[in-house]
Amino acid sequence: MPKQVKPLKKSQIPNLELGTHSVGHVQGLEFRKRTEQSRQWVFRAKCKVCAKPHMNKIGPYPKIQLDDAIANAMKMRLLNDQGTCLKTNEKQFADQLVKQKEQQLTFSDAFNEFWPDIKMELRDRKAEQWKNTIEFYVIPRIGNLAVKDITIKDIYSVLMQGGIAANGEEIECLWQDRAKTASDIRGRIERILGKAIAYHSLPIPNAAALPNGLKELLPKQNRIVQHHKSLEWQDAKAFWESIKDLNYQSARVLKVLLFTGKRVSEVTRMSWNELDLDRRLWVIPWEHLLKKGNQNDHREPLADQTLKILKHQPADSNLVFPNQKGAPLSDTVIRKVHRGHWKPYKIDTHGFRATIKTFFYDNDQLGFSREHVEMMLTHEQGALDQAYQRGDAYRRRSEMMQVWADFVTGKVDV
C-alpha cells in the first residue's frame, strides 16, 4: 500500500528546501526545487503503453500555482489510467496549462506576483505609498479584469474616477484634483502590466503606456502645487501643550518630529545603532535620506527635550520606536495623533519642516543663516556647494535646535 503523504500547503512552498518534495494531493505529483530560480511541478507514473516509468513536466512555479498543478496532475492520472502515453503528449499538456493560466491572469494576480520584486527596488516609505495607491484606486476597478482584456478605456476610467480620495476628502476627478498621485498611479499600472506582459509573453500592448493611445484621451492636468499644510510657528507652543502629556509610542514620535523637523520615515526608522546619546548625536544613514547627490550620512544634533524622550525609550528592539509587531510605525498612525490633538485647522506632520524653516526666517535676529536651516532640513545642495562645502555646521546647528526646542516648550520667547 502506498505511503500516505501529508498534503502540501500553499504557504509552505516558498520555504521548501532544495530537492524533490511529494505534494500529496495526487499520487505522483511532485515539486522539484533545484535553485530559487528553478522550481518545477512534475508528475510521475508508470506508463501502461510502454510499461516504463515516466516523469512529466507540468510547469514552472510560481507561474503555475498549487491548485493548477493539482488539477493538471489529476488529468494526467486519469489519462494514464486510460492508457494514454503521457510522455508523448507532455509538451502539449504543459503548453495548454500555461496558456490557460495566462488567459486567466487578472490584474490583482499580476500585482501580487510582481509586487515583491517591485518592493525591493523602493524605499520603505515609497513602497507603502506605492502599494496603498494601487489597492485603493486601482484594484477595486480593474483588479478582477484579465490582463489580456484590459483596455485603454479601463485605464482611463481609473484615472478619471471621482468620489472619496485616500485621505477621506471628496474629489470630482482624480486626474485633475490629485494630479501628481494620478500620474504616479498611471506609471505604476504601466509597470505592473509591463512585467506581466513580458514574463507571460502576452501578445498585447500595454494599455497604461501613454504612447499606445492613452495620452490622446487624457486631458491636460491643472497642476496646482499643493504644499503640506503646516503649523504656524506662533502656534507651536500651544500645540506642544496639547501633546506634551501624551505618553504612547506614536505621540513620542510626534514630539521628536516637532523638535527635530526630520521626515517621518527618518524618525520611524531610527535605530539604536544610529544614536550616541552621550554625545547628543543622531547619525542618519544616507539611505534613509532623500538626498541623491551624495552618499554622506547626516549628523543630527539633539536638543535636551529630544534627548529626554529617547532616554526613556526601552531598548528591547533594534528600532527606537517600533510598533507592536516590531516594525516601523506608519505615517497614518502618527497623522491621526497629530490631527486628533490639534483642532484649530488641519495640518500635515511633514509640515513641521516648514514651521521650523519659517520660524528661523522670520526671526533672523537669532543669527542663524539660510544654509544652517537647509542643512538641518537635509535638503539637496547645489553642485557648487557639494564640490566646495565640506563642513556641516554641526556646532551652530546644535545651538539652533536647542533654541527651537526651548521656544516650543516655552523656555524662551522671541
Coordinates of C-alpha atoms in Angstrom, one line a residue:
M1 CA 0.0 0.0 0.0
P2 CA 1.5 3.4 -1.0
K3 CA 2.7 5.6 1.9
Q4 CA 0.3 8.4 2.7
V5 CA 1.8 11.8 2.1
K6 CA 0.6 14.8 4.1
P7 CA -0.8 17.4 1.6
L8 CA 1.4 20.3 0.9
K9 CA 0.0 23.8 1.7
K10 CA 0.5 26.9 -0.4
S11 CA 2.2 28.7 2.4
Q12 CA 4.9 26.0 2.7
I13 CA 6.0 26.1 -1.0
P14 CA 8.3 29.3 -0.8
N15 CA 10.1 27.9 2.2
L16 CA 10.8 24.3 0.8
E17 CA 14.5 23.2 0.8
L18 CA 16.3 22.2 -2.4
G19 CA 15.3 18.8 -3.6
T20 CA 12.2 16.8 -4.6
H21 CA 9.0 17.0 -2.5
S22 CA 5.9 14.9 -2.7
V23 CA 2.9 17.2 -2.9
G24 CA 0.3 14.7 -1.6
H25 CA -2.9 15.8 -3.2
V26 CA -2.5 13.5 -6.2
Q27 CA -0.3 10.3 -6.2
G28 CA 2.7 11.0 -8.3
L29 CA 2.6 14.8 -8.1
E30 CA 6.0 16.3 -7.0
F31 CA 7.6 19.7 -6.5
R32 CA 11.2 19.9 -7.6
K33 CA 13.4 22.7 -6.5
R34 CA 17.0 22.9 -7.9
T35 CA 17.6 26.6 -7.1
E36 CA 15.5 29.6 -6.1
Q37 CA 15.0 30.3 -9.8
S38 CA 14.5 26.7 -10.9
R39 CA 11.3 25.3 -9.4
Q40 CA 9.0 22.8 -11.3
W41 CA 5.9 20.8 -10.9
V42 CA 6.3 17.2 -12.2
F43 CA 4.0 14.1 -12.4
R44 CA 5.5 10.6 -12.2
A45 CA 3.6 7.4 -13.1
K46 CA 4.3 4.1 -14.8
C47 CA 3.0 4.2 -18.4
K48 CA 0.6 1.5 -19.4
V49 CA 1.5 1.8 -23.1
C50 CA 5.3 1.4 -22.9
A51 CA 5.5 -0.1 -19.4
K52 CA 8.1 2.5 -18.4
P53 CA 8.1 5.0 -15.5
H54 CA 7.7 8.5 -16.9
M55 CA 8.4 11.9 -15.3
N56 CA 6.2 14.5 -17.0
K57 CA 6.7 18.3 -16.5
I58 CA 3.6 20.2 -15.6
G59 CA 5.2 23.7 -15.5
P60 CA 7.3 26.2 -13.5
Y61 CA 6.5 27.7 -10.2
P62 CA 5.2 30.4 -9.4
K63 CA 3.8 30.8 -12.9
I64 CA 1.9 27.5 -12.2
Q65 CA 0.4 27.6 -8.7
L66 CA -0.5 24.7 -6.5
D67 CA -4.2 24.5 -7.5
D68 CA -3.4 24.4 -11.2
A69 CA -0.7 21.8 -10.6
I70 CA -3.1 19.6 -8.8
A71 CA -5.8 19.9 -11.4
N72 CA -3.4 19.0 -14.2
A73 CA -1.9 16.1 -12.3
M74 CA -5.5 14.7 -11.9
K75 CA -6.0 14.9 -15.6
M76 CA -2.7 13.2 -16.2
R77 CA -3.5 10.5 -13.7
L78 CA -6.8 9.8 -15.5
L79 CA -5.3 9.8 -19.0
N80 CA -2.5 7.4 -17.8
D81 CA -5.1 5.0 -16.3
Q82 CA -7.0 5.1 -19.6
G83 CA -3.9 4.0 -21.5
T84 CA -2.5 7.3 -22.9
C85 CA 1.3 7.7 -23.1
L86 CA 1.9 11.0 -21.2
K87 CA 5.5 11.3 -22.4
T88 CA 4.4 11.6 -26.0
N89 CA 1.9 14.4 -25.1
E90 CA 4.0 16.1 -22.4
K91 CA 4.7 19.3 -24.2
Q92 CA 1.1 19.6 -25.3
F93 CA -0.1 19.3 -21.7
A94 CA 2.4 21.8 -20.3
D95 CA 1.7 24.4 -23.0
Q96 CA -2.0 24.0 -22.6
L97 CA -1.8 24.6 -18.8
V98 CA 0.5 27.7 -19.2
K99 CA -1.8 29.2 -21.8
Q100 CA -4.9 28.6 -19.7
K101 CA -3.1 30.2 -16.7
E102 CA -2.1 33.3 -18.8
Q103 CA -5.7 33.7 -20.1
Q104 CA -7.0 33.8 -16.6
L105 CA -4.3 36.1 -15.1
T106 CA -6.1 39.1 -13.6
F107 CA -4.6 42.5 -12.7
S108 CA -4.7 41.5 -9.0
D109 CA -2.9 38.3 -9.8
A110 CA -0.2 40.2 -11.7
F111 CA 0.2 42.8 -8.8
N112 CA 0.6 40.0 -6.2
E113 CA 3.0 38.1 -8.4
F114 CA 5.3 41.1 -9.2
W115 CA 5.0 43.2 -6.1
P116 CA 7.8 41.5 -4.1
D117 CA 10.2 42.4 -7.0
I118 CA 9.0 45.9 -7.3
K119 CA 9.1 46.5 -3.5
M120 CA 12.8 45.5 -3.4
E121 CA 13.6 48.5 -5.6
L122 CA 11.8 51.0 -3.4
R123 CA 12.4 52.8 -0.1
D124 CA 10.1 51.6 2.7
R125 CA 8.0 54.8 2.7
K126 CA 7.8 54.8 -1.1
A127 CA 6.8 51.2 -1.1
E128 CA 4.0 51.8 1.3
Q129 CA 2.6 54.7 -0.8
W130 CA 3.0 52.6 -4.0
K131 CA 1.1 49.7 -2.6
N132 CA -1.6 51.8 -1.0
T133 CA -2.5 53.7 -4.1
I134 CA -2.8 50.5 -6.2
E135 CA -5.0 48.9 -3.5
F136 CA -7.2 52.0 -3.0
Y137 CA -7.6 53.4 -6.5
V138 CA -6.9 50.5 -8.9
I139 CA -7.8 47.1 -7.6
P140 CA -11.5 48.0 -6.9
R141 CA -11.9 49.0 -10.5
I142 CA -9.8 46.6 -12.6
G143 CA -8.5 44.1 -10.2
N144 CA -10.7 41.3 -11.5
L145 CA -10.1 42.0 -15.1
A146 CA -7.9 39.6 -17.1
V147 CA -4.6 41.4 -18.0
K148 CA -5.2 40.4 -21.7
D149 CA -8.6 42.1 -21.6
I150 CA -7.6 45.4 -20.0
T151 CA -8.1 48.3 -22.5
I152 CA -7.1 51.9 -22.7
K153 CA -10.7 52.8 -21.6
D154 CA -10.3 50.8 -18.5
I155 CA -7.1 52.7 -17.5
Y156 CA -8.9 56.0 -18.4
S157 CA -11.7 55.1 -16.1
V158 CA -9.3 54.5 -13.2
L159 CA -7.5 57.9 -13.7
M160 CA -10.7 59.9 -14.2
Q161 CA -12.6 58.4 -11.2
G162 CA -14.3 60.7 -8.7
G163 CA -15.6 60.0 -5.2
I164 CA -13.7 59.8 -1.9
A165 CA -9.9 60.1 -2.1
A166 CA -7.5 58.1 0.1
N167 CA -7.3 60.9 2.7
G168 CA -11.1 61.0 3.1
E169 CA -11.7 64.1 1.0
E170 CA -14.2 64.2 -1.8
I171 CA -12.8 64.7 -5.4
E172 CA -14.5 65.2 -8.7
C173 CA -11.7 63.8 -10.9
L174 CA -8.6 62.0 -9.7
W175 CA -6.6 63.1 -12.8
Q176 CA -7.3 66.8 -12.1
D177 CA -7.8 67.0 -8.4
R178 CA -4.8 64.8 -7.5
A179 CA -2.6 65.3 -10.5
K180 CA 0.7 64.0 -9.0
T181 CA -1.0 61.0 -7.4
A182 CA -2.9 60.2 -10.6
S183 CA 0.3 60.4 -12.8
D184 CA 2.1 58.1 -10.3
I185 CA -0.7 55.6 -10.4
R186 CA -0.7 55.5 -14.2
G187 CA 3.0 54.8 -14.2
R188 CA 2.6 52.1 -11.5
I189 CA -0.2 50.4 -13.6
E190 CA 2.1 50.5 -16.6
R191 CA 4.9 48.9 -14.7
I192 CA 2.7 46.0 -13.4
L193 CA 1.2 45.4 -16.8
G194 CA 4.6 45.6 -18.4
K195 CA 6.0 42.9 -16.2
A196 CA 3.0 40.6 -16.7
I197 CA 3.2 41.1 -20.5
A198 CA 6.9 40.4 -20.6
Y199 CA 7.0 37.5 -18.2
H200 CA 4.0 35.7 -19.6
S201 CA 4.8 36.6 -23.2
L202 CA 1.4 38.0 -23.8
P203 CA 0.9 39.4 -27.3
I204 CA -0.8 42.6 -26.3
P205 CA 0.1 46.3 -26.0
N206 CA 0.4 47.9 -22.6
A207 CA -2.8 49.8 -22.1
A208 CA -1.4 52.1 -19.5
A209 CA 1.5 53.3 -21.7
L210 CA 1.0 56.8 -22.9
P211 CA 2.3 56.3 -26.5
N212 CA -0.2 53.4 -27.0
G213 CA -3.1 55.9 -27.2
L214 CA -3.8 56.8 -23.6
K215 CA -2.1 60.2 -24.0
E216 CA -4.7 61.2 -26.6
L217 CA -7.6 60.5 -24.2
L218 CA -6.3 62.2 -21.1
P219 CA -6.9 65.9 -20.7
K220 CA -4.2 68.4 -19.7
Q221 CA -3.8 68.4 -16.0
N222 CA -4.3 71.5 -13.8
R223 CA -1.1 71.1 -11.9
I224 CA -1.5 73.4 -8.9
V225 CA 1.3 72.8 -6.4
Q226 CA -0.3 72.0 -3.1
H227 CA 2.2 72.4 -0.2
H228 CA 1.9 70.4 3.0
K229 CA -0.4 72.2 5.4
S230 CA 1.8 73.4 8.2
L231 CA 1.5 74.7 11.8
E232 CA 2.2 78.4 12.2
W233 CA 5.3 78.8 14.3
Q234 CA 3.4 81.2 16.6
D235 CA 1.1 78.2 17.4
A236 CA 3.9 75.8 18.2
K237 CA 3.8 76.4 22.0
A238 CA 0.0 75.8 22.0
F239 CA 0.5 72.6 20.0
W240 CA 3.1 71.4 22.4
E241 CA 0.8 72.0 25.3
S242 CA -1.8 69.8 23.6
I243 CA 0.5 66.8 23.2
K244 CA 3.2 67.1 26.0
D245 CA 1.4 64.7 28.4
L246 CA 0.7 62.0 25.8
N247 CA 2.9 59.0 26.5
Y248 CA 2.3 56.4 23.9
Q249 CA 4.6 55.4 21.0
S250 CA 3.1 57.4 18.1
A251 CA 2.8 60.5 20.4
R252 CA 6.5 60.3 21.3
V253 CA 7.4 60.0 17.6
L254 CA 5.3 63.2 17.0
K255 CA 7.2 65.0 19.7
V256 CA 10.6 64.1 18.2
L257 CA 9.3 65.2 14.8
L258 CA 8.3 68.6 16.3
F259 CA 11.7 69.1 17.9
T260 CA 13.9 67.9 15.0
G261 CA 12.0 68.8 11.8
K262 CA 13.0 65.5 10.3
R263 CA 10.9 63.5 7.8
V264 CA 8.5 61.0 9.3
S265 CA 10.3 58.0 7.8
E266 CA 13.7 59.1 9.2
V267 CA 12.2 59.1 12.8
T268 CA 10.1 55.9 12.5
R269 CA 13.1 54.0 11.1
M270 CA 15.5 55.4 13.7
S271 CA 17.6 52.5 15.2
W272 CA 19.7 52.5 18.4
N273 CA 22.9 52.0 16.5
E274 CA 22.3 55.4 14.9
L275 CA 22.3 57.1 18.3
D276 CA 25.1 58.2 20.6
L277 CA 23.1 59.7 23.5
D278 CA 26.3 60.6 25.5
R279 CA 27.4 62.8 22.6
R280 CA 23.8 64.0 21.9
L281 CA 24.2 62.7 18.4
W282 CA 22.0 61.0 15.8
V283 CA 23.7 59.8 12.6
I284 CA 21.0 59.3 9.9
P285 CA 22.2 56.8 7.2
W286 CA 22.3 58.3 3.8
E287 CA 20.0 55.5 2.6
H288 CA 17.2 57.0 4.8
L289 CA 17.6 60.5 3.3
L290 CA 16.1 61.8 0.2
K291 CA 19.3 63.4 -0.9
K292 CA 20.6 61.7 -4.0
G293 CA 23.5 63.8 -4.9
N294 CA 25.9 62.2 -2.4
Q295 CA 26.1 59.2 -0.1
N296 CA 27.1 61.0 3.1
D297 CA 25.4 60.2 6.4
H298 CA 23.8 63.2 8.2
R299 CA 24.9 64.2 11.7
E300 CA 21.9 65.5 13.7
P301 CA 22.4 67.3 17.0
L302 CA 19.8 66.5 19.7
A303 CA 18.2 69.1 21.9
D304 CA 17.7 68.4 25.6
Q305 CA 14.0 67.8 25.1
T306 CA 14.6 65.2 22.3
L307 CA 17.3 63.5 24.4
K308 CA 14.9 63.1 27.3
I309 CA 12.4 61.3 25.1
L310 CA 15.0 59.0 23.7
K311 CA 16.5 58.1 27.1
H312 CA 13.1 56.9 28.3
Q313 CA 12.6 54.6 25.3
P314 CA 13.1 50.8 26.1
A315 CA 16.0 49.4 24.1
D316 CA 14.3 46.0 23.6
S317 CA 14.2 46.3 19.8
N318 CA 16.6 47.4 17.1
L319 CA 14.2 50.2 16.3
V320 CA 13.7 53.1 18.8
F321 CA 10.0 53.5 18.1
P322 CA 8.7 50.0 16.9
N323 CA 5.0 49.1 16.6
Q324 CA 3.6 46.1 18.4
K325 CA 5.0 43.8 15.6
G326 CA 8.5 45.3 15.8
A327 CA 8.1 47.2 12.5
P328 CA 8.3 51.0 11.9
L329 CA 5.1 52.9 12.8
S330 CA 3.1 54.0 9.8
D331 CA 2.5 57.6 8.7
T332 CA -1.2 57.2 9.1
V333 CA -1.0 56.3 12.8
I334 CA 1.1 59.4 13.6
R335 CA -1.1 61.7 11.5
K336 CA -4.2 60.6 13.4
V337 CA -2.5 61.6 16.7
H338 CA -1.3 64.8 15.1
R339 CA -4.7 65.9 13.9
G340 CA -6.6 64.4 16.8
H341 CA -4.9 66.8 19.2
W342 CA -4.9 69.9 17.2
K343 CA -8.4 71.1 16.3
P344 CA -7.9 74.7 15.0
Y345 CA -7.2 73.5 11.4
K346 CA -5.9 70.5 9.5
I347 CA -2.1 70.2 9.3
D348 CA 0.3 67.7 7.9
T349 CA 3.0 66.1 10.0
H350 CA 5.5 66.8 7.2
G351 CA 4.6 70.4 7.6
F352 CA 6.7 70.7 10.8
R353 CA 9.7 71.2 8.5
A354 CA 8.0 74.3 7.0
T355 CA 7.1 75.5 10.5
I356 CA 10.8 75.4 11.7
K357 CA 12.1 76.9 8.5
T358 CA 9.7 79.8 8.7
F359 CA 10.5 80.3 12.4
F360 CA 14.2 80.9 11.7
Y361 CA 13.5 83.0 8.6
D362 CA 11.0 85.3 10.4
N363 CA 13.4 85.6 13.4
D364 CA 16.7 86.4 11.6
Q365 CA 17.8 88.3 14.7
L366 CA 18.6 84.9 16.2
G367 CA 21.6 84.8 13.8
F368 CA 21.2 81.5 12.1
S369 CA 21.8 81.5 8.3
R370 CA 19.8 80.1 5.5
E371 CA 22.5 77.5 5.0
H372 CA 22.1 76.3 8.6
V373 CA 18.4 75.8 8.1
E374 CA 18.8 73.9 4.8
M375 CA 21.4 71.6 6.4
M376 CA 19.0 71.0 9.3
L377 CA 16.3 70.0 6.8
T378 CA 18.8 67.8 4.8
H379 CA 17.9 69.5 1.6
E380 CA 20.0 68.7 -1.5
Q381 CA 22.9 71.2 -2.1
G382 CA 23.7 72.7 -5.4
A383 CA 26.5 71.2 -7.4
L384 CA 28.9 74.0 -6.5
D385 CA 28.2 73.7 -2.8
Q386 CA 28.7 69.9 -2.9
A387 CA 32.0 70.4 -4.6
Y388 CA 33.4 73.0 -2.1
Q389 CA 31.3 73.0 1.1
R390 CA 32.7 70.1 3.2
G391 CA 31.5 71.1 6.6
D392 CA 28.1 70.6 8.2
A393 CA 28.0 73.5 10.7
Y394 CA 27.3 71.0 13.5
R395 CA 28.1 73.2 16.4
R396 CA 26.0 76.1 15.1
R397 CA 23.1 73.7 14.3
S398 CA 23.3 72.3 17.8
E399 CA 22.6 75.8 19.1
M400 CA 19.8 76.3 16.6
M401 CA 17.9 73.1 17.5
Q402 CA 18.1 73.9 21.2
V403 CA 16.7 77.4 20.6
W404 CA 13.8 75.9 18.7
A405 CA 13.1 73.3 21.3
D406 CA 13.3 75.9 24.1
F407 CA 10.9 78.1 22.2
V408 CA 8.4 75.3 21.6
T409 CA 8.4 74.3 25.3
G410 CA 8.1 77.9 26.5
K411 CA 11.5 78.3 28.0
V412 CA 12.4 81.2 25.7
D413 CA 10.5 83.7 23.6
V414 CA 11.4 85.7 20.5

